[in-house]
Amino acid sequence: MAKKLLESSAVSAFCDSIATMLSAGIQTEEAVYMLAEKREQSHFKTVCDGVYAKLIHGAGLATAMESTGAFPEYAVEMVRIGEASGRIERALRSLGRHYDSEGRIFNKLRNAVVYPAALLCIMSCILIFTVAFILPTFTDAYSNISGSLTSGSFSMIGASAVIGWIALVVVLVATASALAVAVLARTETGRIRVIKMFEKFPLTRDAMYQLAVSRFASALSAFVASGVQDGIAVERAAAAVDHDELSAKLQRAHQSMVSLDNPRSLGQAINENNVFEPIYGRMLTVGIHSGSADEVLGQLAGIFFDDAISQLDAVVDNVEPVLAGFLTVAVGATLIAVMLPLIGIMGSIA
């Protein structure tokens, strides 16, 4: 039994490989066995062996994946949907693309955070040394000086200490935050926590919502294609979503669809509860009227996912310049803190 989630890249490789072998006519259990065969002992092999053990005892692929505890809930739910709708190969390929993109996003995030985190650590050491040793040295020197020399510069000792401590505290907080994100982003479980944090962060809130909507649209597409009644399809697709804001909207949408007083159609429920942006809501309505709702939902899932990726890329690309600017300001503040007493001395001498 696996104790931790697989990396996004490993989930992508599993799904893509199984889909390829299924398209070649290979049975699911044989495909999983071939995937693990001759591999060196690793977490991935252990997971594949666990899936295979469940499959040969008659379990479905989704159940077998879930039993290992190594696959994200979304992946398990999408495979279950694919099995129920008879579109397992399509579901696996979709998951392969999704987790490949997700893995690349988090690798980029990790690389963008690790380097600034290292710089912040170095800056913290410099500031600690400055505040703990250099500034007290100046303070002691001023305490030993008497006369008019200190009258013009003594007031600057307090200012230098304040600037030094403020810079130190700010840098330490930034360092702790950067290190926490860097550490969390190294594991799949940590990435889930990072995603939940990003859902609250203003710069990434919209991107996280788009990712959640993409998951919902993809799941709903599979259910609609399998002929599941719309109300049940929305309820089950919503179960694949782990986003508070979207979950609340979907709950209201489902309730409006099953209302006895004034039941709403799928398109009406989605549009009235602002699950999709208006233009995409109209696309769904057109798809429903033309009998191609599942295809339109699949296209919308791709659009939402690409939009989320673009937004996250923009945020990640801006992280390093912002931190570089912050470090520059911190260095400047440190230098000012050290030089202010000297400026006071020079003013007194003059």
PDB file of N, CA and C in Angstrom, residues 38-118:
ATOM      1  N   LYS A  38      10.129  -5.228 -15.139  1.00  0.00           N
ATOM      2  CA  LYS A  38      11.547  -4.934 -15.356  1.00  0.00           C
ATOM      3  C   LYS A  38      11.962  -3.537 -14.902  1.00  0.00           C
ATOM      4  N   ARG A  39      11.094  -2.863 -14.172  1.00  0.00           N
ATOM      5  CA  ARG A  39      11.480  -1.571 -13.600  1.00  0.00           C
ATOM      6  C   ARG A  39      12.237  -1.796 -12.295  1.00  0.00           C
ATOM      7  N   GLU A  40      13.157  -0.888 -12.000  1.00  0.00           N
ATOM      8  CA  GLU A  40      13.849  -0.958 -10.725  1.00  0.00           C
ATOM      9  C   GLU A  40      12.869  -0.651  -9.598  1.00  0.00           C
ATOM     10  N   GLN A  41      13.167  -1.183  -8.417  1.00  0.00           N
ATOM     11  CA  GLN A  41      12.283  -0.965  -7.280  1.00  0.00           C
ATOM     12  C   GLN A  41      12.169   0.528  -6.982  1.00  0.00           C
ATOM     13  N   SER A  42      10.953   1.019  -6.968  1.00  0.00           N
ATOM     14  CA  SER A  42      10.703   2.441  -6.733  1.00  0.00           C
ATOM     15  C   SER A  42       9.268   2.599  -6.251  1.00  0.00           C
ATOM     16  N   HIS A  43       8.933   3.810  -5.873  1.00  0.00           N
ATOM     17  CA  HIS A  43       7.559   4.085  -5.446  1.00  0.00           C
ATOM     18  C   HIS A  43       6.588   3.835  -6.594  1.00  0.00           C
ATOM     19  N   PHE A  44       6.986   4.218  -7.800  1.00  0.00           N
ATOM     20  CA  PHE A  44       6.122   4.028  -8.968  1.00  0.00           C
ATOM     21  C   PHE A  44       5.854   2.533  -9.200  1.00  0.00           C
ATOM     22  N   LYS A  45       6.890   1.713  -9.115  1.00  0.00           N
ATOM     23  CA  LYS A  45       6.716   0.268  -9.313  1.00  0.00           C
ATOM     24  C   LYS A  45       5.825  -0.329  -8.229  1.00  0.00           C
ATOM     25  N   THR A  46       6.015   0.129  -6.992  1.00  0.00           N
ATOM     26  CA  THR A  46       5.183  -0.361  -5.895  1.00  0.00           C
ATOM     27  C   THR A  46       3.712  -0.051  -6.138  1.00  0.00           C
ATOM     28  N   VAL A  47       3.461   1.149  -6.638  1.00  0.00           N
ATOM     29  CA  VAL A  47       2.088   1.555  -6.936  1.00  0.00           C
ATOM     30  C   VAL A  47       1.505   0.694  -8.052  1.00  0.00           C
ATOM     31  N   CYS A  48       2.273   0.500  -9.129  1.00  0.00           N
ATOM     32  CA  CYS A  48       1.802  -0.326 -10.243  1.00  0.00           C
ATOM     33  C   CYS A  48       1.521  -1.761  -9.789  1.00  0.00           C
ATOM     34  N   ASP A  49       2.383  -2.297  -8.956  1.00  0.00           N
ATOM     35  CA  ASP A  49       2.161  -3.647  -8.429  1.00  0.00           C
ATOM     36  C   ASP A  49       0.878  -3.708  -7.608  1.00  0.00           C
ATOM     37  N   GLY A  50       0.625  -2.649  -6.817  1.00  0.00           N
ATOM     38  CA  GLY A  50      -0.602  -2.606  -6.032  1.00  0.00           C
ATOM     39  C   GLY A  50      -1.846  -2.537  -6.899  1.00  0.00           C
ATOM     40  N   VAL A  51      -1.776  -1.742  -7.974  1.00  0.00           N
ATOM     41  CA  VAL A  51      -2.903  -1.649  -8.910  1.00  0.00           C
ATOM     42  C   VAL A  51      -3.138  -3.002  -9.583  1.00  0.00           C
ATOM     43  N   TYR A  52      -2.055  -3.635 -10.016  1.00  0.00           N
ATOM     44  CA  TYR A  52      -2.168  -4.936 -10.691  1.00  0.00           C
ATOM     45  C   TYR A  52      -2.784  -5.989  -9.766  1.00  0.00           C
ATOM     46  N   ALA A  53      -2.389  -5.983  -8.500  1.00  0.00           N
ATOM     47  CA  ALA A  53      -2.918  -6.969  -7.545  1.00  0.00           C
ATOM     48  C   ALA A  53      -4.426  -6.836  -7.398  1.00  0.00           C
ATOM     49  N   LYS A  54      -4.931  -5.611  -7.413  1.00  0.00           N
ATOM     50  CA  LYS A  54      -6.374  -5.400  -7.319  1.00  0.00           C
ATOM     51  C   LYS A  54      -7.086  -5.784  -8.621  1.00  0.00           C
ATOM     52  N   LEU A  55      -6.451  -5.480  -9.756  1.00  0.00           N
ATOM     53  CA  LEU A  55      -7.082  -5.758 -11.054  1.00  0.00           C
ATOM     54  C   LEU A  55      -7.286  -7.258 -11.260  1.00  0.00           C
ATOM     55  N   ILE A  56      -6.291  -8.069 -10.902  1.00  0.00           N
ATOM     56  CA  ILE A  56      -6.415  -9.518 -11.148  1.00  0.00           C
ATOM     57  C   ILE A  56      -7.428 -10.177 -10.216  1.00  0.00           C
ATOM     58  N   HIS A  57      -7.871  -9.415  -9.199  1.00  0.00           N
ATOM     59  CA  HIS A  57      -8.923  -9.920  -8.316  1.00  0.00           C
ATOM     60  C   HIS A  57     -10.288  -9.354  -8.703  1.00  0.00           C
ATOM     61  N   GLY A  58     -10.360  -8.745  -9.867  1.00  0.00           N
ATOM     62  CA  GLY A  58     -11.644  -8.322 -10.401  1.00  0.00           C
ATOM     63  C   GLY A  58     -12.032  -6.880 -10.169  1.00  0.00           C
ATOM     64  N   ALA A  59     -11.189  -6.074  -9.550  1.00  0.00           N
ATOM     65  CA  ALA A  59     -11.518  -4.665  -9.306  1.00  0.00           C
ATOM     66  C   ALA A  59     -11.370  -3.863 -10.592  1.00  0.00           C
ATOM     67  N   GLY A  60     -12.106  -2.767 -10.691  1.00  0.00           N
ATOM     68  CA  GLY A  60     -11.954  -1.855 -11.813  1.00  0.00           C
ATOM     69  C   GLY A  60     -10.691  -1.029 -11.663  1.00  0.00           C
ATOM     70  N   LEU A  61     -10.302  -0.368 -12.737  1.00  0.00           N
ATOM     71  CA  LEU A  61      -9.066   0.407 -12.694  1.00  0.00           C
ATOM     72  C   LEU A  61      -9.156   1.538 -11.669  1.00  0.00           C
ATOM     73  N   ALA A  62     -10.282   2.247 -11.633  1.00  0.00           N
ATOM     74  CA  ALA A  62     -10.428   3.352 -10.682  1.00  0.00           C
ATOM     75  C   ALA A  62     -10.338   2.848  -9.245  1.00  0.00           C
ATOM     76  N   THR A  63     -11.009   1.738  -8.963  1.00  0.00           N
ATOM     77  CA  THR A  63     -10.963   1.165  -7.615  1.00  0.00           C
ATOM     78  C   THR A  63      -9.554   0.724  -7.253  1.00  0.00           C
ATOM     79  N   ALA A  64      -8.868   0.123  -8.221  1.00  0.00           N
ATOM     80  CA  ALA A  64      -7.497  -0.328  -7.983  1.00  0.00           C
ATOM     81  C   ALA A  64      -6.565   0.853  -7.722  1.00  0.00           C
ATOM     82  N   MET A  65      -6.730   1.923  -8.496  1.00  0.00           N
ATOM     83  CA  MET A  65      -5.919   3.111  -8.283  1.00  0.00           C
ATOM     84  C   MET A  65      -6.210   3.733  -6.925  1.00  0.00           C
ATOM     85  N   GLU A  66      -7.465   3.799  -6.570  1.00  0.00           N
ATOM     86  CA  GLU A  66      -7.850   4.400  -5.290  1.00  0.00           C
ATOM     87  C   GLU A  66      -7.297   3.608  -4.118  1.00  0.00           C
ATOM     88  N   SER A  67      -7.245   2.290  -4.246  1.00  0.00           N
ATOM     89  CA  SER A  67      -6.793   1.438  -3.140  1.00  0.00           C
ATOM     90  C   SER A  67      -5.331   1.676  -2.777  1.00  0.00           C
ATOM     91  N   THR A  68      -4.533   2.154  -3.727  1.00  0.00           N
ATOM     92  CA  THR A  68      -3.120   2.391  -3.446  1.00  0.00           C
ATOM     93  C   THR A  68      -2.893   3.669  -2.652  1.00  0.00           C
ATOM     94  N   GLY A  69      -3.845   4.606  -2.718  1.00  0.00           N
ATOM     95  CA  GLY A  69      -3.669   5.890  -2.046  1.00  0.00           C
ATOM     96  C   GLY A  69      -2.627   6.764  -2.695  1.00  0.00           C
ATOM     97  N   ALA A  70      -2.190   6.402  -3.915  1.00  0.00           N
ATOM     98  CA  ALA A  70      -1.085   7.118  -4.570  1.00  0.00           C
ATOM     99  C   ALA A  70      -1.548   8.058  -5.670  1.00  0.00           C
ATOM    100  N   PHE A  71      -2.833   8.018  -6.012  1.00  0.00           N
ATOM    101  CA  PHE A  71      -3.338   8.845  -7.101  1.00  0.00           C
ATOM    102  C   PHE A  71      -4.236   9.954  -6.556  1.00  0.00           C
ATOM    103  N   PRO A  72      -4.149  11.147  -7.134  1.00  0.00           N
ATOM    104  CA  PRO A  72      -5.034  12.235  -6.704  1.00  0.00           C
ATOM    105  C   PRO A  72      -6.500  11.854  -6.896  1.00  0.00           C
ATOM    106  N   GLU A  73      -7.361  12.418  -6.059  1.00  0.00           N
ATOM    107  CA  GLU A  73      -8.779  12.096  -6.126  1.00  0.00           C
ATOM    108  C   GLU A  73      -9.361  12.416  -7.503  1.00  0.00           C
ATOM    109  N   TYR A  74      -8.891  13.518  -8.088  1.00  0.00           N
ATOM    110  CA  TYR A  74      -9.401  13.906  -9.402  1.00  0.00           C
ATOM    111  C   TYR A  74      -9.096  12.846 -10.447  1.00  0.00           C
ATOM    112  N   ALA A  75      -7.884  12.295 -10.415  1.00  0.00           N
ATOM    113  CA  ALA A  75      -7.508  11.259 -11.380  1.00  0.00           C
ATOM    114  C   ALA A  75      -8.372  10.015 -11.202  1.00  0.00           C
ATOM    115  N   VAL A  76      -8.586   9.614  -9.957  1.00  0.00           N
ATOM    116  CA  VAL A  76      -9.412   8.430  -9.687  1.00  0.00           C
ATOM    117  C   VAL A  76     -10.841   8.651 -10.172  1.00  0.00           C
ATOM    118  N   GLU A  77     -11.383   9.838  -9.879  1.00  0.00           N
ATOM    119  CA  GLU A  77     -12.771  10.121 -10.264  1.00  0.00           C
ATOM    120  C   GLU A  77     -12.932  10.151 -11.785  1.00  0.00           C
ATOM    121  N   MET A  78     -11.951  10.739 -12.479  1.00  0.00           N
ATOM    122  CA  MET A  78     -12.031  10.805 -13.943  1.00  0.00           C
ATOM    123  C   MET A  78     -11.927   9.416 -14.568  1.00  0.00           C
ATOM    124  N   VAL A  79     -11.098   8.541 -14.012  1.00  0.00           N
ATOM    125  CA  VAL A  79     -11.000   7.165 -14.511  1.00  0.00           C
ATOM    126  C   VAL A  79     -12.317   6.432 -14.256  1.00  0.00           C
ATOM    127  N   ARG A  80     -12.896   6.669 -13.084  1.00  0.00           N
ATOM    128  CA  ARG A  80     -14.189   6.038 -12.777  1.00  0.00           C
ATOM    129  C   ARG A  80     -15.255   6.513 -13.764  1.00  0.00           C
ATOM    130  N   ILE A  81     -15.227   7.806 -14.076  1.00  0.00           N
ATOM    131  CA  ILE A  81     -16.176   8.347 -15.054  1.00  0.00           C
ATOM    132  C   ILE A  81     -15.935   7.720 -16.425  1.00  0.00           C
ATOM    133  N   GLY A  82     -14.665   7.605 -16.798  1.00  0.00           N
ATOM    134  CA  GLY A  82     -14.332   7.001 -18.085  1.00  0.00           C
ATOM    135  C   GLY A  82     -14.792   5.557 -18.181  1.00  0.00           C
ATOM    136  N   GLU A  83     -14.656   4.814 -17.099  1.00  0.00           N
ATOM    137  CA  GLU A  83     -15.120   3.427 -17.089  1.00  0.00           C
ATOM    138  C   GLU A  83     -16.638   3.355 -17.213  1.00  0.00           C
ATOM    139  N   ALA A  84     -17.339   4.255 -16.505  1.00  0.00           N
ATOM    140  CA  ALA A  84     -18.801   4.247 -16.534  1.00  0.00           C
ATOM    141  C   ALA A  84     -19.347   4.639 -17.905  1.00  0.00           C
ATOM    142  N   SER A  85     -18.620   5.537 -18.592  1.00  0.00           N
ATOM    143  CA  SER A  85     -19.100   6.028 -19.889  1.00  0.00           C
ATOM    144  C   SER A  85     -18.549   5.242 -21.065  1.00  0.00           C
ATOM    145  N   GLY A  86     -17.647   4.286 -20.792  1.00  0.00           N
ATOM    146  CA  GLY A  86     -17.043   3.531 -21.881  1.00  0.00           C
ATOM    147  C   GLY A  86     -15.982   4.308 -22.638  1.00  0.00           C
ATOM    148  N   ARG A  87     -15.458   5.372 -22.005  1.00  0.00           N
ATOM    149  CA  ARG A  87     -14.446   6.217 -22.651  1.00  0.00           C
ATOM    150  C   ARG A  87     -13.184   6.263 -21.799  1.00  0.00           C
ATOM    151  N   ILE A  88     -12.764   5.121 -21.342  1.00  0.00           N
ATOM    152  CA  ILE A  88     -11.623   5.061 -20.445  1.00  0.00           C
ATOM    153  C   ILE A  88     -10.340   5.532 -21.117  1.00  0.00           C
ATOM    154  N   GLU A  89     -10.162   5.176 -22.380  1.00  0.00           N
ATOM    155  CA  GLU A  89      -8.936   5.594 -23.072  1.00  0.00           C
ATOM    156  C   GLU A  89      -8.877   7.112 -23.188  1.00  0.00           C
ATOM    157  N   ARG A  90     -10.005   7.706 -23.548  1.00  0.00           N
ATOM    158  CA  ARG A  90     -10.068   9.163 -23.677  1.00  0.00           C
ATOM    159  C   ARG A  90      -9.803   9.830 -22.331  1.00  0.00           C
ATOM    160  N   ALA A  91     -10.382   9.275 -21.258  1.00  0.00           N
ATOM    161  CA  ALA A  91     -10.183   9.849 -19.932  1.00  0.00           C
ATOM    162  C   ALA A  91      -8.715   9.769 -19.513  1.00  0.00           C
ATOM    163  N   LEU A  92      -8.064   8.639 -19.794  1.00  0.00           N
ATOM    164  CA  LEU A  92      -6.659   8.476 -19.426  1.00  0.00           C
ATOM    165  C   LEU A  92      -5.763   9.436 -20.194  1.00  0.00           C
ATOM    166  N   ARG A  93      -6.042   9.609 -21.481  1.00  0.00           N
ATOM    167  CA  ARG A  93      -5.219  10.542 -22.271  1.00  0.00           C
ATOM    168  C   ARG A  93      -5.414  11.975 -21.789  1.00  0.00           C
ATOM    169  N   SER A  94      -6.634  12.324 -21.430  1.00  0.00           N
ATOM    170  CA  SER A  94      -6.896  13.657 -20.906  1.00  0.00           C
ATOM    171  C   SER A  94      -6.140  13.879 -19.597  1.00  0.00           C
ATOM    172  N   LEU A  95      -6.152  12.861 -18.738  1.00  0.00           N
ATOM    173  CA  LEU A  95      -5.413  12.958 -17.479  1.00  0.00           C
ATOM    174  C   LEU A  95      -3.914  13.052 -17.720  1.00  0.00           C
ATOM    175  N   GLY A  96      -3.429  12.317 -18.715  1.00  0.00           N
ATOM    176  CA  GLY A  96      -2.002  12.376 -19.030  1.00  0.00           C
ATOM    177  C   GLY A  96      -1.574  13.782 -19.400  1.00  0.00           C
ATOM    178  N   ARG A  97      -2.371  14.445 -20.249  1.00  0.00           N
ATOM    179  CA  ARG A  97      -2.053  15.826 -20.652  1.00  0.00           C
ATOM    180  C   ARG A  97      -2.166  16.771 -19.459  1.00  0.00           C
ATOM    181  N   HIS A  98      -3.204  16.567 -18.662  1.00  0.00           N
ATOM    182  CA  HIS A  98      -3.437  17.459 -17.530  1.00  0.00           C
ATOM    183  C   HIS A  98      -2.279  17.411 -16.536  1.00  0.00           C
ATOM    184  N   TYR A  99      -1.868  16.221 -16.143  1.00  0.00           N
ATOM    185  CA  TYR A  99      -0.824  16.107 -15.120  1.00  0.00           C
ATOM    186  C   TYR A  99       0.566  16.406 -15.675  1.00  0.00           C
ATOM    187  N   ASP A 100       0.747  16.237 -16.987  1.00  0.00           N
ATOM    188  CA  ASP A 100       2.007  16.656 -17.592  1.00  0.00           C
ATOM    189  C   ASP A 100       2.144  18.177 -17.499  1.00  0.00           C
ATOM    190  N   SER A 101       1.068  18.885 -17.838  1.00  0.00           N
ATOM    191  CA  SER A 101       1.091  20.348 -17.753  1.00  0.00           C
ATOM    192  C   SER A 101       1.224  20.807 -16.309  1.00  0.00           C
ATOM    193  N   GLU A 102       0.500  20.141 -15.399  1.00  0.00           N
ATOM    194  CA  GLU A 102       0.570  20.513 -13.992  1.00  0.00           C
ATOM    195  C   GLU A 102       1.979  20.309 -13.443  1.00  0.00           C
ATOM    196  N   GLY A 103       2.615  19.201 -13.841  1.00  0.00           N
ATOM    197  CA  GLY A 103       3.978  18.939 -13.392  1.00  0.00           C
ATOM    198  C   GLY A 103       4.944  20.010 -13.864  1.00  0.00           C
ATOM    199  N   ARG A 104       4.785  20.437 -15.123  1.00  0.00           N
ATOM    200  CA  ARG A 104       5.669  21.483 -15.650  1.00  0.00           C
ATOM    201  C   ARG A 104       5.448  22.806 -14.930  1.00  0.00           C
ATOM    202  N   ILE A 105       4.195  23.082 -14.573  1.00  0.00           N
ATOM    203  CA  ILE A 105       3.903  24.314 -13.846  1.00  0.00           C
ATOM    204  C   ILE A 105       4.607  24.330 -12.498  1.00  0.00           C
ATOM    205  N   PHE A 106       4.505  23.239 -11.763  1.00  0.00           N
ATOM    206  CA  PHE A 106       5.095  23.206 -10.431  1.00  0.00           C
ATOM    207  C   PHE A 106       6.611  23.129 -10.482  1.00  0.00           C
ATOM    208  N   ASN A 107       7.161  22.518 -11.516  1.00  0.00           N
ATOM    209  CA  ASN A 107       8.615  22.548 -11.670  1.00  0.00           C
ATOM    210  C   ASN A 107       9.095  23.975 -11.890  1.00  0.00           C
ATOM    211  N   LYS A 108       8.341  24.708 -12.713  1.00  0.00           N
ATOM    212  CA  LYS A 108       8.694  26.098 -12.962  1.00  0.00           C
ATOM    213  C   LYS A 108       8.540  26.917 -11.686  1.00  0.00           C
ATOM    214  N   LEU A 109       7.474  26.643 -10.948  1.00  0.00           N
ATOM    215  CA  LEU A 109       7.257  27.340  -9.680  1.00  0.00           C
ATOM    216  C   LEU A 109       8.391  27.061  -8.704  1.00  0.00           C
ATOM    217  N   ARG A 110       8.783  25.786  -8.611  1.00  0.00           N
ATOM    218  CA  ARG A 110       9.842  25.407  -7.687  1.00  0.00           C
ATOM    219  C   ARG A 110      11.157  26.070  -8.077  1.00  0.00           C
ATOM    220  N   ASN A 111      11.474  26.073  -9.366  1.00  0.00           N
ATOM    221  CA  ASN A 111      12.718  26.691  -9.816  1.00  0.00           C
ATOM    222  C   ASN A 111      12.708  28.194  -9.591  1.00  0.00           C
ATOM    223  N   ALA A 112      11.514  28.804  -9.735  1.00  0.00           N
ATOM    224  CA  ALA A 112      11.412  30.248  -9.555  1.00  0.00           C
ATOM    225  C   ALA A 112      11.529  30.644  -8.088  1.00  0.00           C
ATOM    226  N   VAL A 113      11.230  29.719  -7.187  1.00  0.00           N
ATOM    227  CA  VAL A 113      11.248  30.034  -5.761  1.00  0.00           C
ATOM    228  C   VAL A 113      12.570  29.658  -5.104  1.00  0.00           C
ATOM    229  N   VAL A 114      13.181  28.561  -5.548  1.00  0.00           N
ATOM    230  CA  VAL A 114      14.387  28.064  -4.884  1.00  0.00           C
ATOM    231  C   VAL A 114      15.531  29.075  -4.954  1.00  0.00           C
ATOM    232  N   TYR A 115      15.769  29.644  -6.139  1.00  0.00           N
ATOM    233  CA  TYR A 115      16.879  30.600  -6.288  1.00  0.00           C
ATOM    234  C   TYR A 115      16.680  31.846  -5.430  1.00  0.00           C
ATOM    235  N   PRO A 116      15.503  32.509  -5.489  1.00  0.00           N
ATOM    236  CA  PRO A 116      15.297  33.647  -4.586  1.00  0.00           C
ATOM    237  C   PRO A 116      15.362  33.253  -3.116  1.00  0.00           C
ATOM    238  N   ALA A 117      14.895  32.045  -2.789  1.00  0.00           N
ATOM    239  CA  ALA A 117      14.960  31.604  -1.395  1.00  0.00           C
ATOM    240  C   ALA A 117      16.409  31.527  -0.920  1.00  0.00           C
ATOM    241  N   ALA A 118      17.300  31.043  -1.798  1.00  0.00           N
ATOM    242  CA  ALA A 118      18.716  30.985  -1.445  1.00  0.00           C
ATOM    243  C   ALA A 118      19.288  32.384  -1.234  1.00  0.00           C
TER     244      ALA A 118
END
